[in-house]
C-alpha cells in the first residue's frame, strides 16, 4: 500500500501586527496536495534519503534577478474557492520577487540581515558572521550570515517567514517593518534556508525553514508554501515536534531535502553543530547572476571581502590619473562595491562587545567625523516632530582630510545608529560651494524608506534638507578661506608695487599652489571661533614674529588663502559662490 500523502506546512504570509495572530495552515486542498507530492518521487516519501535532484533551474528562464519575475502557474492548478475551501487572502509567489525589487542595491539587502543580528545584541549576541560557503550538492557558492543571538523558537521562525510582521517596536531596534528578511534574502538569491536554535521558558528547540522561489516556480504554485520542521532538544534526544500528522512532518522534511543544498537529514542536523545552544544561521543559495551570466556577488577579487562585481569593474581602468586614483581609494567610492567599506560605516556608534566578521576578519568601524579638519558641531531642534521636544540633533561638519586631492562632500545621515544616506549632496551640481565639506548626523525624527537606503519624502524630510543647506552655507562662509576659497562678499584685489590693480579670480580649488596649501596648514591649530578679521590679524602677527619657517615670496597670480590680505602680498583668492 503506498504511503499516505502528507503536505508541508503552509505559512500564511499575510500582514499582521498582532502578537498572537500568526497562523499555520496544516491542511490544504487536494489539488495542492497532489501538486506538492508530485514534486517528490513516491519512493522518497517518508524516507530519510533525498530524491534525485531536479534538472538545474529547469523551469527558470533566467538567473538574473531583474528578469526573474516571469512566472507561469501550472495549468492544472485550481484556486481554493474551486475546491470548496473557505476563501482567504493569498500571496502569489511572484510577489516575493516583486517585493524584493525594493532593494535596488545588493549591499542594502545584506545590511538588512546585519541589522537583524545587531538587534540581537539585546539578547546576548556577540558576533555576526558573513561568509561564502560552497553548497554540498553542486559546489555552487552560497552566502552565509550567522549570529549567536537568542535565536527563534517554532513560533518565532513562523513570524520571521511572514510578511509584514514585526515585534520590534522599541526605540533602539533597527528593524520595524517586518519585511526585511523576505526582501533581502530574495534580492540576493532565489532560495534561502534558515537554521535556528532557541531556549524559551526552559524549553530548547531547533527549527528549519525553507523559502524557495525555485521550488515555487518549478512546481507552479499559486500560493507561497514554506516547509518547516521543528525539534525539541530539551532532553537527551532530538524529538520531532508534530503539529498535524507524522506524514505531514515527513513531507515537509522531504521537500526541504529536495530543494535545499542538503541531501540527507543528517546533513541538515550537522548545520546546528556550530550554532551552539542559541543562534541563527541563514544560508542564501542559487545566488543571482548579472546580465552577463556571472554571479552578482564576487568572492574571488578579495579573500577578505565581498564585492559587487559590476560596480567594482567600473573603476578597473588600467591607466588612471593620480586624482582619480585618490578618489577611488576614498571610502565614499569604495562603499559602492566593497562590503567591508560599507559595513565599516554602517553604524554610527561603536557596537559594544559585538563584532562583524566578514570572511573571517573583523570589520573595523569607521566614523569619518573623527577625521574632519576644522570641524564644529551644530545643534538644532527639528520643528514639527515629536522628537524635537526631547532631544536636539547634533551635526558634526568639517573638511575631509584629503581635501588637497579630492573634493568629496555630503552628509552621512543615520537613523537609530544605522546609515541611511551616505554622502548626501544637498548643493546643486556644478557648484563649488561645500567643496570637501562632510557632515554627520543622526536623524531619528524622520522615518526611513522600507529598503533603508533613503528617507520617506515627508515634510520633515524637506525641512531637514533645507536645514542642512543652511548649515552648509554658514559653515562654508565662515571656514572656506581655510582651504583656499574667498568668503562670499570678500573683495578680491591684487596688491602690487606702485598701486593696486584688479586681477582675474581663480575659481578652481584644485589649482591651488603648494604655498596656499602650506598657509592653510599653518593655521590648522588656530582658534576658529573669532571672526575672520581677527584671525587674519593673528596670522599676520605670527608671520611678523617669525613663526613660519617656510615663508616664500608669492608671485602675482599665485592663489592663496584670505589671510594674506593682511600681509600685503600679491595674491589671487579662490572665489566662494
Coordinates of C-alpha atoms in Angstrom, one line a residue:
X1 CA 0.0 0.0 0.0
X2 CA 1.5 3.4 -1.0
X3 CA 2.2 5.7 1.9
X4 CA -0.4 8.3 2.8
X5 CA 0.3 11.6 1.2
X6 CA 1.2 14.5 3.5
X7 CA 1.7 18.1 2.9
X8 CA 4.2 20.6 4.1
X9 CA 3.1 23.4 6.4
X10 CA 1.8 26.4 4.6
X11 CA 2.6 29.6 6.4
X12 CA 0.0 32.4 5.9
X13 CA 2.3 35.3 5.0
X14 CA -0.4 38.0 5.1
X15 CA 0.4 41.1 7.0
X16 CA -0.2 41.1 10.8
X17 CA 0.7 43.3 13.7
X18 CA -1.0 41.2 16.3
X19 CA 1.5 39.4 18.6
X20 CA -0.6 36.2 18.5
X21 CA -2.0 36.3 15.1
X22 CA 0.4 34.0 13.2
X23 CA -1.5 31.2 11.7
X24 CA -0.1 27.9 10.4
X25 CA -2.4 26.1 8.0
X26 CA -1.9 22.4 8.3
X27 CA -4.4 21.3 5.7
X28 CA -4.6 22.4 2.0
X29 CA -6.9 21.4 -0.8
X30 CA -6.4 18.1 -2.5
X31 CA -5.2 19.7 -5.7
X32 CA -2.4 21.4 -4.0
X33 CA -1.5 18.2 -2.1
X34 CA -1.2 16.4 -5.4
X35 CA 1.0 19.1 -6.9
X36 CA 3.3 19.2 -3.9
X37 CA 3.7 15.5 -3.7
X38 CA 4.2 15.3 -7.5
X39 CA 7.4 17.1 -6.9
X40 CA 8.6 14.3 -4.6
X41 CA 9.2 10.9 -6.2
X42 CA 7.0 8.3 -4.5
X43 CA 10.0 6.2 -3.4
X44 CA 11.4 9.1 -1.5
X45 CA 8.3 10.0 0.6
X46 CA 8.6 9.1 4.2
X47 CA 12.3 8.0 3.9
X48 CA 15.4 9.6 5.2
X49 CA 17.2 10.0 1.9
X50 CA 16.8 12.7 -0.7
X51 CA 15.3 12.1 -4.1
X52 CA 17.3 12.6 -7.2
X53 CA 17.8 16.3 -7.7
X54 CA 15.8 18.0 -10.4
X55 CA 17.4 19.4 -13.5
X56 CA 19.2 22.6 -12.5
X57 CA 16.9 25.5 -12.9
X58 CA 14.8 23.6 -15.4
X59 CA 11.9 26.0 -15.3
X60 CA 13.8 29.2 -14.6
X61 CA 14.0 31.4 -17.6
X62 CA 16.8 33.5 -16.1
X63 CA 19.0 33.5 -13.1
X64 CA 19.3 37.3 -13.3
X65 CA 17.3 39.0 -10.5
X66 CA 15.8 41.7 -12.7
X67 CA 14.5 39.1 -15.1
X68 CA 13.3 36.6 -12.6
X69 CA 9.7 37.9 -12.3
X70 CA 8.3 35.9 -15.2
X71 CA 6.1 33.3 -13.7
X72 CA 3.6 30.8 -15.1
X73 CA 1.1 29.0 -12.9
X74 CA 0.7 25.3 -13.6
X75 CA -2.3 24.8 -16.0
X76 CA -3.9 22.2 -13.7
X77 CA -3.7 24.4 -10.6
X78 CA -7.0 25.3 -9.0
X79 CA -7.9 28.1 -6.6
X80 CA -9.1 27.4 -3.1
X81 CA -12.6 28.6 -4.0
X82 CA -12.8 25.9 -6.7
X83 CA -12.4 23.1 -4.2
X84 CA -14.9 24.5 -1.7
X85 CA -12.5 25.8 0.9
X86 CA -13.0 29.0 2.8
X87 CA -11.8 31.9 0.7
X88 CA -8.8 33.7 2.2
X89 CA -6.2 36.2 1.1
X90 CA -3.5 34.6 -1.0
X91 CA 0.0 35.8 -1.8
X92 CA 1.3 34.6 -5.2
X93 CA 4.9 33.6 -5.2
X94 CA 5.6 36.2 -7.8
X95 CA 5.1 38.8 -5.0
X96 CA 8.3 37.5 -3.4
X97 CA 10.2 38.8 -6.4
X98 CA 8.2 42.0 -6.7
X99 CA 8.7 42.7 -3.0
X100 CA 12.4 42.2 -3.3
X101 CA 12.8 44.8 -6.0
X102 CA 12.6 47.4 -3.3
X103 CA 16.3 46.7 -2.9
X104 CA 17.9 48.3 -5.9
X105 CA 21.3 47.6 -4.3
X106 CA 22.5 44.2 -3.2
X107 CA 24.5 45.6 -0.2
X108 CA 21.3 47.2 1.1
X109 CA 19.9 43.7 1.3
X110 CA 22.9 42.4 3.2
X111 CA 22.6 45.4 5.5
X112 CA 19.1 44.3 6.4
X113 CA 20.4 40.9 7.6
X114 CA 23.2 42.6 9.5
X115 CA 20.6 44.7 11.2
X116 CA 18.7 41.6 12.4
X117 CA 21.9 40.4 14.0
X118 CA 22.7 43.8 15.6
X119 CA 19.2 43.9 17.1
X120 CA 20.1 40.6 18.8
X121 CA 22.7 42.3 20.9
X122 CA 20.0 42.9 23.5
X123 CA 19.6 39.1 23.6
X124 CA 23.3 38.5 24.1
X125 CA 24.7 38.3 20.6
X126 CA 28.4 38.9 20.3
X127 CA 29.0 38.5 16.6
X128 CA 27.6 38.2 13.1
X129 CA 29.5 36.2 10.5
X130 CA 29.2 36.9 6.8
X131 CA 31.0 34.5 4.5
X132 CA 30.9 32.4 1.4
X133 CA 30.3 28.7 1.5
X134 CA 30.2 26.1 -1.2
X135 CA 27.0 24.0 -1.3
X136 CA 27.2 20.2 -0.9
X137 CA 25.1 19.2 -3.9
X138 CA 26.7 21.2 -6.7
X139 CA 29.6 23.1 -5.1
X140 CA 28.0 26.4 -6.1
X141 CA 28.7 29.5 -3.9
X142 CA 26.2 30.5 -1.2
X143 CA 26.1 33.4 1.2
X144 CA 26.2 32.6 4.9
X145 CA 25.0 35.0 7.6
X146 CA 25.1 33.7 11.2
X147 CA 24.8 35.1 14.6
X148 CA 24.8 33.9 18.2
X149 CA 21.8 35.9 19.3
X150 CA 18.7 34.5 21.1
X151 CA 17.5 32.5 18.0
X152 CA 13.9 31.8 17.2
X153 CA 11.5 29.2 18.6
X154 CA 8.9 27.5 16.3
X155 CA 6.5 30.4 16.7
X156 CA 9.3 32.9 16.1
X157 CA 10.5 31.4 12.8
X158 CA 7.0 31.4 11.5
X159 CA 6.8 35.1 12.3
X160 CA 10.1 35.6 10.5
X161 CA 8.7 33.9 7.4
X162 CA 5.6 36.0 7.5
X163 CA 5.2 39.2 5.5
X164 CA 4.7 42.5 7.4
X165 CA 5.0 41.1 10.9
X166 CA 7.4 42.8 13.3
X167 CA 7.7 42.6 17.1
X168 CA 10.4 45.3 17.1
X169 CA 8.6 48.3 18.4
X170 CA 11.3 49.8 20.7
X171 CA 13.3 53.0 20.0
X172 CA 16.6 51.1 19.9
X173 CA 16.0 48.3 17.4
X174 CA 16.6 49.0 13.8
X175 CA 14.1 46.7 12.1
X176 CA 10.5 47.8 12.3
X177 CA 8.5 46.8 9.2
X178 CA 8.7 43.0 9.5
X179 CA 9.6 42.8 5.8
X180 CA 13.4 42.9 5.8
X181 CA 14.2 39.2 5.9
X182 CA 12.0 38.3 2.9
X183 CA 13.0 41.3 0.7
X184 CA 16.7 40.9 1.5
X185 CA 17.1 37.2 1.0
X186 CA 15.0 37.1 -2.2
X187 CA 17.1 40.0 -3.5
X188 CA 20.4 38.1 -3.0
X189 CA 19.3 34.7 -4.2
X190 CA 16.4 32.6 -5.4
X191 CA 16.4 30.4 -2.2
X192 CA 17.1 30.6 1.5
X193 CA 17.2 28.0 4.3
X194 CA 17.2 29.0 7.9
X195 CA 18.5 27.1 10.9
X196 CA 17.8 28.4 14.4
X197 CA 18.0 27.3 18.0
X198 CA 16.4 29.0 21.0
X199 CA 15.5 28.5 24.6
X200 CA 12.1 29.8 25.7
X201 CA 10.6 29.2 29.1
X202 CA 13.0 26.4 29.8
X203 CA 12.3 24.6 26.5
X204 CA 15.1 24.2 24.0
X205 CA 14.1 23.9 20.3
X206 CA 15.7 23.9 16.9
X207 CA 13.8 24.7 13.7
X208 CA 14.5 24.6 9.9
X209 CA 12.5 26.7 7.4
X210 CA 12.8 26.9 3.6
X211 CA 11.8 29.8 1.4
X212 CA 12.5 28.6 -2.1
X213 CA 11.5 30.7 -5.1
X214 CA 12.9 27.9 -7.3
X215 CA 10.6 25.3 -5.7
X216 CA 7.5 27.6 -6.0
X217 CA 8.2 28.4 -9.7
X218 CA 9.2 24.9 -10.8
X219 CA 6.2 23.3 -9.3
X220 CA 3.9 26.1 -10.5
X221 CA 2.5 27.1 -7.1
X222 CA -0.1 29.9 -6.9
X223 CA 0.5 30.4 -3.1
X224 CA 3.6 30.7 -1.0
X225 CA 4.4 27.4 0.6
X226 CA 7.1 27.4 3.3
X227 CA 8.0 23.9 4.5
X228 CA 9.3 23.9 8.1
X229 CA 10.2 21.3 10.7
X230 CA 10.8 21.7 14.4
X231 CA 12.6 19.6 17.1
X232 CA 12.5 19.5 20.8
X233 CA 16.1 19.3 22.1
X234 CA 15.4 19.8 25.8
X235 CA 16.1 16.2 26.7
X236 CA 18.8 13.7 25.7
X237 CA 17.3 13.0 22.4
X238 CA 16.2 15.2 19.5
X239 CA 12.4 14.7 19.1
X240 CA 10.4 16.0 16.2
X241 CA 7.6 18.4 17.1
X242 CA 4.5 17.2 15.3
X243 CA 1.6 19.7 14.8
X244 CA -0.5 17.7 12.4
X245 CA 0.4 14.2 11.4
X246 CA 3.7 12.4 11.0
X247 CA 3.1 12.2 7.3
X248 CA 2.8 16.0 7.1
X249 CA 6.1 16.4 9.0
X250 CA 7.9 13.8 6.7
X251 CA 6.6 15.6 3.6
X252 CA 8.0 18.9 4.9
X253 CA 11.3 17.2 5.5
X254 CA 11.4 15.7 2.0
X255 CA 10.5 19.0 0.4
X256 CA 13.4 20.6 2.3
X257 CA 15.8 17.9 1.2
X258 CA 14.8 18.1 -2.4
X259 CA 15.0 21.8 -2.8
X260 CA 17.8 22.7 -0.4
X261 CA 21.6 22.2 -0.8
X262 CA 21.5 19.3 1.7
X263 CA 21.0 15.7 0.6
X264 CA 20.0 14.0 3.9
X265 CA 18.5 14.6 7.3
X266 CA 22.0 14.0 8.7
X267 CA 23.4 16.8 6.6
X268 CA 20.7 19.1 7.9
X269 CA 21.3 18.2 11.5
X270 CA 25.0 18.9 11.1
X271 CA 24.3 22.5 10.4
X272 CA 23.4 23.0 14.0
X273 CA 26.8 21.9 15.4
X274 CA 28.4 25.4 15.2
X275 CA 25.3 27.3 16.3
X276 CA 25.6 26.3 20.0
X277 CA 22.6 26.5 22.3
X278 CA 21.1 29.5 20.6
X279 CA 21.6 31.5 17.4
X280 CA 20.5 31.6 13.8
X281 CA 22.2 30.6 10.5
X282 CA 20.9 31.9 7.2
X283 CA 22.1 30.3 4.0
X284 CA 21.2 32.0 0.7
X285 CA 21.9 29.9 -2.3
X286 CA 21.2 30.0 -6.1
X287 CA 22.6 33.5 -5.9
X288 CA 21.5 35.8 -8.7
X289 CA 23.6 36.4 -11.8
X290 CA 24.2 39.7 -13.6
X291 CA 23.3 40.3 -17.2
X292 CA 26.5 38.6 -18.4
X293 CA 25.6 35.4 -16.6
X294 CA 28.2 35.9 -13.8
X295 CA 27.5 35.9 -10.1
X296 CA 26.5 39.4 -9.0
X297 CA 28.5 39.0 -5.8
X298 CA 32.2 38.4 -6.3
X299 CA 34.0 36.3 -3.7
X300 CA 37.3 35.9 -5.7
X301 CA 38.6 39.5 -6.0
X302 CA 39.5 39.8 -2.3
X303 CA 39.7 36.9 0.1
X304 CA 38.7 39.2 3.0
X305 CA 35.8 41.0 1.2
X306 CA 32.7 40.5 -0.8
X307 CA 32.5 42.7 -3.9
X308 CA 29.7 43.9 -6.1
X309 CA 31.1 42.8 -9.5
X310 CA 29.5 45.3 -11.8
X311 CA 30.3 48.3 -9.5
X312 CA 33.9 47.2 -8.9
X313 CA 34.5 46.7 -12.7
X314 CA 33.6 50.4 -13.3
X315 CA 36.7 51.5 -11.6
X316 CA 39.1 48.9 -13.0
X317 CA 40.7 51.0 -15.8
X318 CA 44.4 50.2 -16.2
X319 CA 45.6 53.8 -16.6
X320 CA 44.1 56.4 -14.3
X321 CA 45.2 59.8 -13.1
X322 CA 46.6 60.4 -9.6
X323 CA 43.4 62.3 -8.7
X324 CA 41.2 59.6 -10.0
X325 CA 43.2 57.0 -8.0
X326 CA 42.7 59.1 -4.9
X327 CA 39.0 59.3 -5.4
X328 CA 38.6 55.6 -6.0
X329 CA 40.6 54.9 -2.8
X330 CA 38.2 57.1 -0.7
X331 CA 35.6 55.3 1.4
X332 CA 32.8 57.3 -0.3
X333 CA 33.7 55.5 -3.5
X334 CA 34.7 52.1 -2.2
X335 CA 31.4 51.6 -0.2
X336 CA 29.7 51.3 -3.6
X337 CA 31.3 47.9 -4.3
X338 CA 33.2 46.8 -1.2
X339 CA 31.1 45.2 1.6
X340 CA 33.9 45.8 4.1
X341 CA 34.0 49.5 3.3
X342 CA 30.2 49.8 3.5
X343 CA 30.0 47.7 6.7
X344 CA 32.7 49.9 8.4
X345 CA 30.4 52.9 8.1
X346 CA 27.1 51.2 8.6
X347 CA 26.7 52.0 12.3
X348 CA 27.4 55.4 13.8
X349 CA 28.4 54.4 17.3
X350 CA 30.8 51.6 18.2
X351 CA 29.0 48.3 18.7
X352 CA 29.8 47.3 22.3
X353 CA 31.1 43.7 22.7
X354 CA 30.0 42.8 19.2
X355 CA 31.9 42.1 16.0
X356 CA 31.0 41.9 12.4
X357 CA 33.2 39.1 10.9
X358 CA 33.5 39.4 7.2
X359 CA 35.1 36.3 5.7
X360 CA 36.8 35.6 9.0
X361 CA 38.2 39.1 9.6
X362 CA 36.6 41.7 11.9
X363 CA 35.3 44.8 10.3
X364 CA 36.8 48.0 11.8
X365 CA 34.1 50.5 12.4
X366 CA 34.9 53.9 11.0
X367 CA 33.3 57.3 11.6
X368 CA 34.5 60.0 9.2
X369 CA 33.6 62.7 11.7
X370 CA 36.6 61.7 13.7
X371 CA 39.0 62.8 10.9
X372 CA 37.4 66.0 9.7
X373 CA 39.5 69.2 9.6
X374 CA 38.2 72.4 11.2
X375 CA 35.2 70.5 12.5
X376 CA 32.4 72.0 14.5
X377 CA 29.1 70.8 16.0
X378 CA 25.9 72.5 15.0
X379 CA 22.9 71.8 17.2
X380 CA 19.2 72.4 16.3
X381 CA 15.8 71.1 17.2
X382 CA 13.7 69.9 14.3
X383 CA 10.3 71.6 14.0
X384 CA 7.1 69.7 13.6
X385 CA 8.5 66.5 15.2
X386 CA 7.6 64.9 18.5
X387 CA 11.3 64.1 18.9
X388 CA 12.1 67.8 18.9
X389 CA 10.6 68.1 22.4
X390 CA 13.0 65.5 23.7
X391 CA 16.4 65.8 22.0
X392 CA 18.3 68.2 19.8
X393 CA 20.0 67.0 16.7
X394 CA 23.8 67.4 16.6
X395 CA 25.5 67.7 13.2
X396 CA 29.3 67.4 13.0
X397 CA 30.6 69.3 10.0
X398 CA 34.1 69.9 8.6
X399 CA 36.5 69.4 5.7
X400 CA 37.7 65.9 4.7
X401 CA 41.4 65.4 5.4
X402 CA 42.0 64.6 1.7
X403 CA 40.7 68.0 0.5
X404 CA 44.0 68.8 -1.1
X405 CA 43.5 65.9 -3.5
X406 CA 39.7 65.3 -3.8
X407 CA 36.5 67.2 -3.2
X408 CA 34.2 64.6 -1.7
X409 CA 31.2 66.3 0.0
X410 CA 27.8 65.5 1.5
X411 CA 26.1 64.5 4.7
X412 CA 26.1 61.0 6.2
X413 CA 22.6 60.7 7.7
X414 CA 21.9 57.9 10.2
X415 CA 18.7 56.7 11.8
X416 CA 18.9 54.8 15.1
X417 CA 22.6 54.4 14.6
X418 CA 22.1 52.9 11.1
X419 CA 23.5 54.7 8.0
X420 CA 20.6 55.5 5.7
X421 CA 22.0 58.1 3.2
X422 CA 25.8 58.2 2.7
X423 CA 27.3 61.4 1.4
X424 CA 24.0 63.1 0.7
X425 CA 24.9 66.1 -1.5
X426 CA 22.5 69.0 -0.8
X427 CA 24.1 71.5 -3.1
X428 CA 23.4 71.8 -6.8
X429 CA 25.6 70.0 -9.3
X430 CA 28.4 72.2 -10.6
X431 CA 28.6 74.4 -7.5
X432 CA 31.8 74.6 -5.7
X433 CA 30.1 75.6 -2.5
X434 CA 30.7 72.9 0.0
X435 CA 33.8 71.6 -1.7
X436 CA 35.3 68.9 0.6
X437 CA 32.7 69.5 3.3
X438 CA 31.2 66.5 5.0
X439 CA 28.7 66.3 7.8
X440 CA 27.5 63.5 10.1
X441 CA 24.2 63.4 12.0
X442 CA 21.6 61.0 13.4
X443 CA 18.0 61.9 12.3
X444 CA 15.7 59.7 14.4
X445 CA 12.8 62.1 13.9
X446 CA 12.2 61.1 10.3
X447 CA 11.3 57.6 9.0
X448 CA 13.5 55.7 6.6
X449 CA 12.1 54.0 3.5
X450 CA 11.5 50.3 3.5
X451 CA 14.8 49.5 2.0
X452 CA 16.6 51.7 4.5
X453 CA 18.6 53.4 1.7
X454 CA 16.7 56.7 1.8
X455 CA 14.0 58.5 3.8
X456 CA 10.3 58.9 3.3
X457 CA 9.6 62.1 1.4
X458 CA 7.7 63.8 4.2
X459 CA 7.5 67.4 5.3
X460 CA 10.1 66.6 8.0
X461 CA 12.5 65.4 5.3
X462 CA 12.1 68.6 3.3
X463 CA 12.8 70.6 6.4
X464 CA 15.8 68.6 7.1
X465 CA 17.2 69.1 3.6
X466 CA 16.6 72.9 4.0
X467 CA 18.3 72.9 7.3
X468 CA 21.4 71.0 6.0
X469 CA 21.7 73.5 3.2
X470 CA 21.7 76.3 5.7
X471 CA 24.3 74.6 7.9
X472 CA 26.5 74.0 4.9
X473 CA 26.2 77.6 3.7
X474 CA 27.0 79.1 7.1
X475 CA 30.0 76.8 7.6
X476 CA 31.3 77.4 4.1
X477 CA 31.0 81.2 4.6
X478 CA 33.0 81.1 7.9
X479 CA 35.6 78.5 7.0
X480 CA 36.1 78.2 3.3
X481 CA 39.1 80.6 3.4
X482 CA 41.0 77.9 5.4
X483 CA 41.2 75.7 2.3
X484 CA 41.9 78.5 -0.2
X485 CA 38.5 79.9 -1.1
X486 CA 37.4 83.5 -0.7
X487 CA 34.4 84.0 1.6
X488 CA 31.3 85.3 -0.1
X489 CA 31.3 89.1 -0.4
X490 CA 35.0 89.4 0.3
X491 CA 36.5 91.8 -2.3
X492 CA 39.3 90.3 -4.4
X493 CA 42.2 92.6 -5.1
X494 CA 45.8 92.4 -6.2
X495 CA 48.4 94.5 -4.4
X496 CA 51.4 95.3 -6.4
X497 CA 54.3 97.7 -6.1
X498 CA 53.2 101.1 -7.2
X499 CA 49.5 100.5 -6.6
X500 CA 46.5 98.2 -6.5
X501 CA 45.1 96.6 -9.7
X502 CA 42.3 94.0 -10.0
X503 CA 43.2 90.6 -11.4
X504 CA 41.2 87.6 -12.6
X505 CA 39.6 85.5 -9.9
X506 CA 40.7 81.8 -9.6
X507 CA 37.6 79.6 -9.1
X508 CA 39.1 76.1 -9.1
X509 CA 40.4 74.9 -5.8
X510 CA 42.3 72.1 -7.5
X511 CA 44.7 74.8 -8.9
X512 CA 45.9 75.9 -5.5
X513 CA 49.7 76.1 -5.3
X514 CA 51.8 74.4 -2.7
X515 CA 52.2 77.7 -1.0
X516 CA 48.5 78.2 -0.4
X517 CA 48.1 74.7 0.9
X518 CA 51.0 75.3 3.3
X519 CA 49.5 78.5 4.6
X520 CA 46.2 76.7 5.3
X521 CA 48.0 74.0 7.2
X522 CA 49.9 76.6 9.3
X523 CA 46.6 77.8 10.7
X524 CA 45.1 74.4 11.4
X525 CA 45.6 74.8 15.1
X526 CA 44.3 78.4 15.4
X527 CA 41.1 79.1 17.3
X528 CA 38.2 79.1 14.8
X529 CA 35.6 81.0 16.8
X530 CA 36.9 84.6 16.3
X531 CA 35.8 86.4 13.2
X532 CA 37.9 86.3 10.0
X533 CA 39.4 89.7 10.6
X534 CA 40.7 88.8 14.0
X535 CA 42.0 85.5 12.7
X536 CA 43.8 87.2 9.8
X537 CA 45.4 89.7 12.3
X538 CA 46.6 86.8 14.4
X539 CA 48.1 85.1 11.4
X540 CA 49.8 88.3 10.3
X541 CA 51.3 88.7 13.7
X542 CA 52.5 85.2 13.6
X543 CA 54.4 85.9 10.4
X544 CA 55.8 89.1 11.9
X545 CA 57.0 87.1 14.9
X546 CA 58.7 84.7 12.6
X547 CA 56.6 81.7 13.4
X548 CA 56.6 80.5 9.8
X549 CA 59.9 79.0 8.8
X550 CA 58.9 78.2 5.3
X551 CA 57.6 81.6 4.1
X552 CA 58.2 82.2 0.4
X553 CA 57.6 85.2 -1.8
X554 CA 54.4 84.8 -3.8
X555 CA 54.0 85.9 -7.4
X556 CA 51.1 88.0 -8.7
X557 CA 48.8 85.2 -9.7
X558 CA 49.5 82.6 -7.1
X559 CA 46.2 81.6 -5.3
X560 CA 46.5 81.8 -1.6
X561 CA 44.1 82.0 1.3
X562 CA 42.3 85.1 2.6
X563 CA 44.7 85.6 5.5
X564 CA 47.4 87.0 3.2
X565 CA 45.2 90.1 2.6
X566 CA 46.7 91.4 5.9
X567 CA 50.3 90.5 4.7
X568 CA 50.4 92.9 1.7
X569 CA 51.5 90.1 -0.6
X570 CA 50.5 89.8 -4.3
X571 CA 47.7 87.3 -4.5
X572 CA 44.5 85.8 -6.0
X573 CA 41.8 84.3 -3.9
X574 CA 39.5 81.4 -4.9
X575 CA 36.0 82.9 -5.2
X576 CA 33.4 81.4 -3.0
X577 CA 30.0 81.0 -4.6

